Each structure stands twice: as structure tokens, then as C-alpha cells.
PDB file of C-alpha atoms in Angstrom:
ATOM      1  CA  MET A   1      46.012 -93.731  86.668  1.00  0.00           C
ATOM      2  CA  ASN A   2      48.486 -96.564  88.335  1.00  0.00           C
ATOM      3  CA  GLU A   3      49.336 -99.568  86.186  1.00  0.00           C
ATOM      4  CA  LEU A   4      48.328-102.590  88.270  1.00  0.00           C
ATOM      5  CA  ILE A   5      48.814-104.839  85.261  1.00  0.00           C
ATOM      6  CA  THR A   6      51.595-104.497  82.447  1.00  0.00           C
ATOM      7  CA  THR A   7      49.511-104.149  78.908  1.00  0.00           C
ATOM      8  CA  SER A   8      51.138-103.322  75.527  1.00  0.00           C
ATOM      9  CA  GLN A   9      49.745-103.007  71.947  1.00  0.00           C
ATOM     10  CA  ASN A  10      49.518-105.679  69.070  1.00  0.00           C
ATOM     11  CA  GLU A  11      50.246-105.155  65.639  1.00  0.00           C
ATOM     12  CA  GLN A  12      46.335-104.928  65.267  1.00  0.00           C
ATOM     13  CA  GLY A  13      46.065-101.682  67.907  1.00  0.00           C
ATOM     14  CA  GLU A  14      44.690-103.816  70.221  1.00  0.00           C
ATOM     15  CA  ILE A  15      45.365-103.942  74.011  1.00  0.00           C
ATOM     16  CA  ILE A  16      47.603-107.533  75.291  1.00  0.00           C
ATOM     17  CA  MET A  17      48.925-108.165  78.520  1.00  0.00           C
ATOM     18  CA  SER A  18      50.646-111.228  79.713  1.00  0.00           C
ATOM     19  CA  GLY A  19      48.303-114.400  81.121  1.00  0.00           C
ATOM     20  CA  ARG A  20      50.990-114.899  84.049  1.00  0.00           C
ATOM     21  CA  GLU A  21      51.299-111.509  85.494  1.00  0.00           C
ATOM     22  CA  LEU A  22      47.309-111.222  85.473  1.00  0.00           C
ATOM     23  CA  TYR A  23      47.357-114.613  87.398  1.00  0.00           C
ATOM     24  CA  GLU A  24      49.882-113.056  89.869  1.00  0.00           C
ATOM     25  CA  PHE A  25      48.048-110.235  90.092  1.00  0.00           C
ATOM     26  CA  LEU A  26      44.592-112.591  91.144  1.00  0.00           C
ATOM     27  CA  GLU A  27      46.692-114.341  93.807  1.00  0.00           C
ATOM     28  CA  VAL A  28      45.726-117.867  92.348  1.00  0.00           C
ATOM     29  CA  THR A  29      47.244-120.784  93.543  1.00  0.00           C
ATOM     30  CA  THR A  30      46.128-123.321  91.181  1.00  0.00           C
ATOM     31  CA  PRO A  31      49.320-124.100  88.684  1.00  0.00           C
ATOM     32  CA  TYR A  32      49.251-121.592  86.084  1.00  0.00           C
ATOM     33  CA  THR A  33      48.891-123.588  83.221  1.00  0.00           C
ATOM     34  CA  ILE A  34      45.959-125.561  84.384  1.00  0.00           C
ATOM     35  CA  TRP A  35      44.120-122.602  85.545  1.00  0.00           C
ATOM     36  CA  PHE A  36      44.490-121.212  82.355  1.00  0.00           C
ATOM     37  CA  GLU A  37      42.998-124.278  80.904  1.00  0.00           C
ATOM     38  CA  ARG A  38      40.065-123.936  83.055  1.00  0.00           C
ATOM     39  CA  MET A  39      39.832-120.288  81.898  1.00  0.00           C
ATOM     40  CA  SER A  40      39.722-121.372  78.411  1.00  0.00           C
ATOM     41  CA  GLU A  41      36.943-123.336  78.737  1.00  0.00           C
ATOM     42  CA  TYR A  42      34.694-120.277  79.028  1.00  0.00           C
ATOM     43  CA  GLY A  43      34.658-120.132  75.314  1.00  0.00           C
ATOM     44  CA  PHE A  44      38.095-118.383  74.460  1.00  0.00           C
ATOM     45  CA  ILE A  45      39.722-119.290  71.256  1.00  0.00           C
ATOM     46  CA  GLU A  46      43.618-119.392  70.713  1.00  0.00           C
ATOM     47  CA  GLY A  47      44.504-116.945  67.862  1.00  0.00           C
ATOM     48  CA  GLN A  48      41.512-115.101  68.327  1.00  0.00           C
ATOM     49  CA  ASP A  49      41.230-114.038  72.377  1.00  0.00           C
ATOM     50  CA  PHE A  50      44.686-115.322  73.035  1.00  0.00           C
ATOM     51  CA  ILE A  51      48.061-116.305  71.759  1.00  0.00           C
ATOM     52  CA  THR A  52      50.661-118.636  73.476  1.00  0.00           C
ATOM     53  CA  LYS A  53      54.117-117.770  74.414  1.00  0.00           C
ATOM     54  CA  MET A  54      57.005-119.623  75.699  1.00  0.00           C
ATOM     55  CA  LEU A  55      59.253-118.092  78.275  1.00  0.00           C
ATOM     56  CA  GLU A  56      62.799-118.711  78.303  1.00  0.00           C
ATOM     57  CA  SER A  57      63.920-119.971  81.673  1.00  0.00           C
ATOM     58  CA  THR A  58      67.528-120.109  83.419  1.00  0.00           C
ATOM     59  CA  GLY A  59      68.731-123.670  84.062  1.00  0.00           C
ATOM     60  CA  GLY A  60      64.827-125.243  83.322  1.00  0.00           C
ATOM     61  CA  ARG A  61      62.596-125.651  80.757  1.00  0.00           C
ATOM     62  CA  PRO A  62      60.670-122.563  78.981  1.00  0.00           C
ATOM     63  CA  LYS A  63      57.396-121.359  80.699  1.00  0.00           C
ATOM     64  CA  GLN A  64      53.987-121.324  78.831  1.00  0.00           C
ATOM     65  CA  ASP A  65      52.817-117.809  78.963  1.00  0.00           C
ATOM     66  CA  HIS A  66      49.787-116.099  76.946  1.00  0.00           C
ATOM     67  CA  HIS A  67      49.383-112.675  75.567  1.00  0.00           C
ATOM     68  CA  ILE A  68      45.274-112.156  76.334  1.00  0.00           C
ATOM     69  CA  LYS A  69      43.339-109.628  74.743  1.00  0.00           C
ATOM     70  CA  LEU A  70      41.854-106.909  77.365  1.00  0.00           C
ATOM     71  CA  ASP A  71      37.939-108.090  76.864  1.00  0.00           C
ATOM     72  CA  MET A  72      39.243-111.697  78.044  1.00  0.00           C
ATOM     73  CA  ALA A  73      41.466-110.302  80.751  1.00  0.00           C
ATOM     74  CA  LYS A  74      37.850-108.581  81.556  1.00  0.00           C
ATOM     75  CA  GLU A  75      35.807-111.819  81.874  1.00  0.00           C
ATOM     76  CA  ILE A  76      38.409-113.690  83.679  1.00  0.00           C
ATOM     77  CA  ALA A  77      38.667-111.024  86.134  1.00  0.00           C
ATOM     78  CA  MET A  78      35.100-111.332  86.616  1.00  0.00           C
ATOM     79  CA  ILE A  79      34.798-114.923  87.079  1.00  0.00           C
ATOM     80  CA  GLN A  80      37.462-114.867  89.665  1.00  0.00           C
ATOM     81  CA  ARG A  81      34.557-113.377  92.365  1.00  0.00           C
ATOM     82  CA  SER A  82      37.452-112.375  94.220  1.00  0.00           C
ATOM     83  CA  ASP A  83      38.723-109.059  95.836  1.00  0.00           C
ATOM     84  CA  LYS A  84      41.471-109.069  93.580  1.00  0.00           C
ATOM     85  CA  GLY A  85      38.929-109.771  90.744  1.00  0.00           C
ATOM     86  CA  LYS A  86      37.029-106.980  91.278  1.00  0.00           C
ATOM     87  CA  GLU A  87      40.283-104.579  91.781  1.00  0.00           C
ATOM     88  CA  ALA A  88      41.645-106.085  88.273  1.00  0.00           C
ATOM     89  CA  ARG A  89      38.232-105.561  86.525  1.00  0.00           C
ATOM     90  CA  GLN A  90      37.321-101.924  87.526  1.00  0.00           C
ATOM     91  CA  TYR A  91      41.180-101.618  86.459  1.00  0.00           C
ATOM     92  CA  PHE A  92      40.392-102.707  82.930  1.00  0.00           C
ATOM     93  CA  LEU A  93      37.184-100.767  82.548  1.00  0.00           C
ATOM     94  CA  GLN A  94      39.156 -97.369  83.288  1.00  0.00           C
ATOM     95  CA  LEU A  95      42.297 -98.773  80.931  1.00  0.00           C
ATOM     96  CA  GLU A  96      39.362 -99.441  78.275  1.00  0.00           C
ATOM     97  CA  LYS A  97      37.689 -95.945  78.658  1.00  0.00           C
ATOM     98  CA  MET A  98      41.091 -94.142  78.843  1.00  0.00           C
ATOM     99  CA  TRP A  99      41.924 -96.266  75.975  1.00  0.00           C
ATOM    100  CA  ASN A 100      38.781 -95.203  73.684  1.00  0.00           C
ATOM    101  CA  SER A 101      39.567 -91.112  74.307  1.00  0.00           C
ATOM    102  CA  PRO A 102      39.517 -89.053  71.246  1.00  0.00           C
ATOM    103  CA  ASP A 103      43.040 -88.313  72.594  1.00  0.00           C
ATOM    104  CA  MET A 104      44.199 -91.608  72.443  1.00  0.00           C
ATOM    105  CA  VAL A 105      42.512 -92.631  69.247  1.00  0.00           C
ATOM    106  CA  ILE A 106      44.460 -89.677  67.593  1.00  0.00           C
ATOM    107  CA  LYS A 107      47.592 -90.985  69.430  1.00  0.00           C
ATOM    108  CA  ARG A 108      47.379 -94.388  68.124  1.00  0.00           C
ATOM    109  CA  ALA A 109      46.330 -93.290  64.714  1.00  0.00           C
ATOM    110  CA  MET A 110      49.359 -90.930  64.440  1.00  0.00           C
ATOM    111  CA  ASP A 111      51.812 -93.928  66.396  1.00  0.00           C
ATOM    112  CA  PHE A 112      50.637 -96.161  63.695  1.00  0.00           C
ATOM    113  CA  GLN A 113      51.151 -93.598  60.798  1.00  0.00           C
ATOM    114  CA  GLN A 114      55.166 -92.986  62.132  1.00  0.00           C
ATOM    115  CA  ARG A 115      55.904 -96.595  62.247  1.00  0.00           C
ATOM    116  CA  LYS A 116      54.517 -96.982  58.710  1.00  0.00           C
ATOM    117  CA  ILE A 117      57.138 -93.918  57.709  1.00  0.00           C
ATOM    118  CA  LEU A 118      59.509 -95.700  59.438  1.00  0.00           C
ATOM    119  CA  GLU A 119      58.963 -99.246  57.434  1.00  0.00           C
ATOM    120  CA  LEU A 120      58.644 -97.394  54.162  1.00  0.00           C
ATOM    121  CA  GLU A 121      61.949 -95.533  54.762  1.00  0.00           C
ATOM    122  CA  ASN A 122      63.916 -98.532  55.853  1.00  0.00           C
ATOM    123  CA  GLN A 123      62.781-100.389  52.955  1.00  0.00           C
ATOM    124  CA  ILE A 124      63.764 -97.631  50.443  1.00  0.00           C
ATOM    125  CA  LYS A 125      67.306 -97.600  52.704  1.00  0.00           C
ATOM    126  CA  SER A 126      67.530-101.429  51.605  1.00  0.00           C
ATOM    127  CA  ASP A 127      66.157-101.494  48.061  1.00  0.00           C
ATOM    128  CA  MET A 128      68.066 -98.408  47.109  1.00  0.00           C
ATOM    129  CA  GLN A 129      71.542 -99.758  46.117  1.00  0.00           C
ATOM    130  CA  TYR A 130      69.264-102.451  44.058  1.00  0.00           C
ATOM    131  CA  THR A 131      67.025-100.111  42.732  1.00  0.00           C
ATOM    132  CA  ASN A 132      69.511 -97.726  41.372  1.00  0.00           C
ATOM    133  CA  PHE A 133      71.041-100.552  39.564  1.00  0.00           C
ATOM    134  CA  GLY A 134      68.114-101.813  38.279  1.00  0.00           C
ATOM    135  CA  LYS A 135      67.465 -98.607  36.733  1.00  0.00           C
ATOM    136  CA  VAL A 136      70.954 -98.185  34.903  1.00  0.00           C
ATOM    137  CA  VAL A 137      70.813-101.913  33.716  1.00  0.00           C
ATOM    138  CA  ALA A 138      66.474-101.261  32.452  1.00  0.00           C
ATOM    139  CA  ILE A 139      67.740 -98.592  29.942  1.00  0.00           C
ATOM    140  CA  SER A 140      70.499-100.468  28.629  1.00  0.00           C
ATOM    141  CA  ASP A 141      69.971-103.183  25.945  1.00  0.00           C
ATOM    142  CA  GLY A 142      73.626-104.003  26.221  1.00  0.00           C
ATOM    143  CA  SER A 143      73.890-108.129  27.210  1.00  0.00           C
ATOM    144  CA  ILE A 144      77.320-108.901  29.071  1.00  0.00           C
ATOM    145  CA  ASN A 145      79.412-112.094  29.373  1.00  0.00           C
ATOM    146  CA  VAL A 146      79.712-113.944  32.390  1.00  0.00           C
ATOM    147  CA  GLY A 147      82.874-112.294  33.690  1.00  0.00           C
ATOM    148  CA  ALA A 148      81.883-108.930  33.064  1.00  0.00           C
ATOM    149  CA  PHE A 149      78.958-109.600  35.073  1.00  0.00           C
ATOM    150  CA  ALA A 150      80.788-110.978  37.720  1.00  0.00           C
ATOM    151  CA  LYS A 151      82.688-107.998  37.967  1.00  0.00           C
ATOM    152  CA  LEU A 152      79.615-105.722  37.692  1.00  0.00           C
ATOM    153  CA  ILE A 153      78.130-107.291  40.722  1.00  0.00           C
ATOM    154  CA  TYR A 154      81.108-107.106  42.720  1.00  0.00           C
ATOM    155  CA  ASP A 155      81.571-103.067  42.189  1.00  0.00           C
ATOM    156  CA  GLU A 156      78.179-102.280  42.593  1.00  0.00           C
ATOM    157  CA  HIS A 157      76.926-104.596  45.135  1.00  0.00           C
ATOM    158  CA  GLY A 158      79.899-106.147  46.758  1.00  0.00           C
ATOM    159  CA  ILE A 159      79.144-109.845  45.644  1.00  0.00           C
ATOM    160  CA  LYS A 160      82.638-111.249  45.813  1.00  0.00           C
ATOM    161  CA  ILE A 161      82.086-113.789  43.402  1.00  0.00           C
ATOM    162  CA  GLY A 162      84.663-114.469  40.096  1.00  0.00           C
ATOM    163  CA  ARG A 163      83.619-115.738  36.761  1.00  0.00           C
ATOM    164  CA  ASN A 164      84.442-119.728  37.383  1.00  0.00           C
ATOM    165  CA  LYS A 165      82.174-119.706  40.664  1.00  0.00           C
ATOM    166  CA  LEU A 166      79.726-117.236  38.939  1.00  0.00           C
ATOM    167  CA  LEU A 167      79.831-119.950  36.031  1.00  0.00           C
ATOM    168  CA  GLU A 168      79.434-122.883  39.160  1.00  0.00           C
ATOM    169  CA  TRP A 169      76.668-121.181  40.461  1.00  0.00           C
ATOM    170  CA  LEU A 170      74.803-120.640  37.196  1.00  0.00           C
ATOM    171  CA  ARG A 171      75.054-124.115  36.447  1.00  0.00           C
ATOM    172  CA  ASP A 172      74.310-125.366  39.597  1.00  0.00           C
ATOM    173  CA  LYS A 173      70.889-123.354  39.807  1.00  0.00           C
ATOM    174  CA  GLY A 174      69.899-124.842  36.515  1.00  0.00           C
ATOM    175  CA  TYR A 175      70.329-121.941  34.398  1.00  0.00           C
ATOM    176  CA  LEU A 176      73.014-123.347  32.351  1.00  0.00           C
ATOM    177  CA  ILE A 177      73.977-126.530  30.704  1.00  0.00           C
ATOM    178  CA  LYS A 178      76.136-128.724  33.169  1.00  0.00           C
ATOM    179  CA  SER A 179      78.293-130.893  30.434  1.00  0.00           C
ATOM    180  CA  GLY A 180      78.680-132.254  26.961  1.00  0.00           C
ATOM    181  CA  ARG A 181      79.580-129.886  24.100  1.00  0.00           C
ATOM    182  CA  GLU A 182      76.897-127.104  25.270  1.00  0.00           C
ATOM    183  CA  LYS A 183      78.271-127.082  28.817  1.00  0.00           C
ATOM    184  CA  ASN A 184      77.635-123.615  30.130  1.00  0.00           C
ATOM    185  CA  PHE A 185      75.521-122.408  27.440  1.00  0.00           C
ATOM    186  CA  PRO A 186      72.181-120.797  28.536  1.00  0.00           C
ATOM    187  CA  LYS A 187      69.170-123.559  28.632  1.00  0.00           C
ATOM    188  CA  GLN A 188      66.441-122.350  26.328  1.00  0.00           C
ATOM    189  CA  GLN A 189      63.638-122.136  29.041  1.00  0.00           C
ATOM    190  CA  TYR A 190      65.716-118.946  30.036  1.00  0.00           C
ATOM    191  CA  VAL A 191      66.677-117.827  26.576  1.00  0.00           C
ATOM    192  CA  GLU A 192      62.922-117.617  25.927  1.00  0.00           C
ATOM    193  CA  GLN A 193      62.672-115.458  29.307  1.00  0.00           C
ATOM    194  CA  GLY A 194      65.018-113.207  27.746  1.00  0.00           C
ATOM    195  CA  LEU A 195      67.724-113.759  30.721  1.00  0.00           C
ATOM    196  CA  PHE A 196      70.347-115.276  28.733  1.00  0.00           C
ATOM    197  CA  GLU A 197      71.396-114.752  25.017  1.00  0.00           C
ATOM    198  CA  LEU A 198      73.770-117.374  23.300  1.00  0.00           C
ATOM    199  CA  LYS A 199      76.449-115.076  21.069  1.00  0.00           C
ATOM    200  CA  PRO A 200      77.752-117.108  18.167  1.00  0.00           C
ATOM    201  CA  THR A 201      81.187-117.592  17.867  1.00  0.00           C
ATOM    202  CA  ILE A 202      83.772-118.699  15.832  1.00  0.00           C
ATOM    203  CA  VAL A 203      86.591-121.464  17.472  1.00  0.00           C
ATOM    204  CA  LYS A 204      89.840-121.411  15.193  1.00  0.00           C
ATOM    205  CA  ARG A 205      91.797-125.169  15.024  1.00  0.00           C
ATOM    206  CA  THR A 206      94.428-125.973  13.249  1.00  0.00           C
ATOM    207  CA  GLU A 207      92.049-129.232  11.806  1.00  0.00           C
ATOM    208  CA  GLY A 208      89.482-126.400  10.685  1.00  0.00           C
ATOM    209  CA  ASP A 209      87.059-123.701  12.483  1.00  0.00           C
ATOM    210  CA  ILE A 210      84.197-124.883  14.279  1.00  0.00           C
ATOM    211  CA  GLN A 211      81.208-122.536  15.368  1.00  0.00           C
ATOM    212  CA  SER A 212      80.534-122.415  19.159  1.00  0.00           C
ATOM    213  CA  GLY A 213      78.739-119.640  21.527  1.00  0.00           C
ATOM    214  CA  THR A 214      79.316-117.122  24.327  1.00  0.00           C
ATOM    215  CA  THR A 215      76.849-116.906  26.907  1.00  0.00           C
ATOM    216  CA  MET A 216      75.303-113.423  27.208  1.00  0.00           C
ATOM    217  CA  ILE A 217      73.513-112.102  29.955  1.00  0.00           C
ATOM    218  CA  THR A 218      70.938-109.444  28.588  1.00  0.00           C
ATOM    219  CA  GLY A 219      69.647-106.619  31.082  1.00  0.00           C
ATOM    220  CA  LYS A 220      66.860-108.380  32.475  1.00  0.00           C
ATOM    221  CA  GLY A 221      69.024-111.047  33.461  1.00  0.00           C
ATOM    222  CA  GLN A 222      71.417-109.123  34.835  1.00  0.00           C
ATOM    223  CA  ILE A 223      68.695-107.484  37.210  1.00  0.00           C
ATOM    224  CA  LYS A 224      66.932-111.102  37.894  1.00  0.00           C
ATOM    225  CA  LEU A 225      70.180-112.740  38.937  1.00  0.00           C
ATOM    226  CA  THR A 226      71.217-109.945  40.509  1.00  0.00           C
ATOM    227  CA  ASP A 227      68.239-110.254  43.013  1.00  0.00           C
ATOM    228  CA  VAL A 228      68.406-113.528  43.393  1.00  0.00           C
ATOM    229  CA  LEU A 229      72.247-113.636  44.383  1.00  0.00           C
ATOM    230  CA  LEU A 230      71.579-110.437  46.417  1.00  0.00           C
ATOM    231  CA  GLN A 231      69.099-112.355  48.517  1.00  0.00           C
ATOM    232  CA  GLU A 232      71.484-115.450  48.877  1.00  0.00           C
ATOM    233  CA  PHE A 233      74.290-113.670  50.155  1.00  0.00           C
ATOM    234  CA  LYS A 234      72.200-112.035  52.868  1.00  0.00           C
ATOM    235  CA  ARG A 235      71.143-115.554  53.886  1.00  0.00           C
ATOM    236  CA  ALA A 236      74.530-116.657  54.043  1.00  0.00           C
ATOM    237  CA  GLU A 237      75.884-113.763  56.023  1.00  0.00           C
ATOM    238  CA  VAL A 238      73.102-114.243  58.387  1.00  0.00           C
ATOM    239  CA  ALA A 239      74.171-118.004  58.803  1.00  0.00           C
ATOM    240  CA  ASN A 240      77.685-116.651  59.283  1.00  0.00           C
TER     241      ASN A 240
END
């Protein structure tokens, strides 16, 4: 069957086409936007029967277009009451018959399944590095300090952020206390969530030893923070 009007398939497996291409085939003389507005008055609903699209144009304003479903296109063709309208409607009826044939139904199902497989494979590839890291950390009960974590995420994920910048990032994100005697200590809410722990340490001074603490990132915290850092660095790469 010769393709009079270009059609495609949306994510729901429905036939769609350009409103402008249908308009041009029907040889309508009324400006497109006015014509389409009139057609919409026959009870067609945006988001259900069509969606609005803006086409890029060279040197001028973007032009309005629409992706319309096959049922809407058939009704519009019938409304035109012209030879072109009749030709378009007959074409759509043949297209619908072919589209619903057993062979096409099977083909669409196989195409859909193949797309899902490819999407899953791409997702697995994207997540694999983090997943492997998560498995290693999850089976370890050991907490590490911020400097060791900075080295770990660089070695495992290529996130280039040293100890001091990581501390600054943790303070800015609200994980660590920003100032005072407890600066760089984890906030209590994140300790309770199991992301951090505070390891007591003794600082020796001439006037006497004082007790302090070292912020340690737990296995759970390493997984959580790695996820957040990966997302943030991905956004930064896209922005650049």
C-alpha cells in the first residue's frame, strides 16, 4: 500500500500522524491553526485524541503542529467532504485493517518486547558500576573516614573530589555540622539513619588531653552518598 500520509507509532502502540501533513494532503486553504481549531470543535480532546507539538523553523517563529491519532484523522477526512477527504479516509481504513491483521499484531508485540529488552540492558549497563560497588560495601561492616571515602569513589567511579572538598560538600548538603566545636561532626538525624558514626578520639595538647571525634561513613552511608554524588556529577556533565 502506497503511503499517502506518513504515520508512526506512539508509546502506546497507536497510529499517529502529523496534523500539518494531513492538512497539506487535504489541500485546505484556511490557515492551519484556524483550520485545526475548527476541527477540534468536533469533540476532539487534547491529550486523548491529539497532542500539540511545536516545529522549529529557520529564521522565524516555531510553527504549531499536532500528533493526531488515526480515529481522529478518519473523522477529519470524512468532515472535509472533498475528493481528497474521501481518498484520505479510504487510505486510513486500509491502514487500520492492515494494522490490526494478525501478522502486524504479532510484529508490534515483538517490537515492543525488543525495545523493553534494550531499555533493560542499557539500564543494567548504567547501574552496573554502582551495583557492584554497593554489593562490596553492603557485605562490609567497616566504616571509613571521609578521606578514605573520597579516594574510594575516585577509584571506583572516577569522581574527582578530595577530602576537603568532600567535607565542604557534606556540610553544604546538610549532612555535617558547619561550624563551632562540632564542625564536621555528623548531624544526629543522619547518625540515627545509620549513614554516619562518630568515632571518639583523644587530642593531646600541652594543656591537657581533650576528647574529640572523627566522622566515619558507614557501609550504608557509602552506598547512599555514592548514589547522590553520581547523580550530581552526571548533572554537572550534562550542564557542561
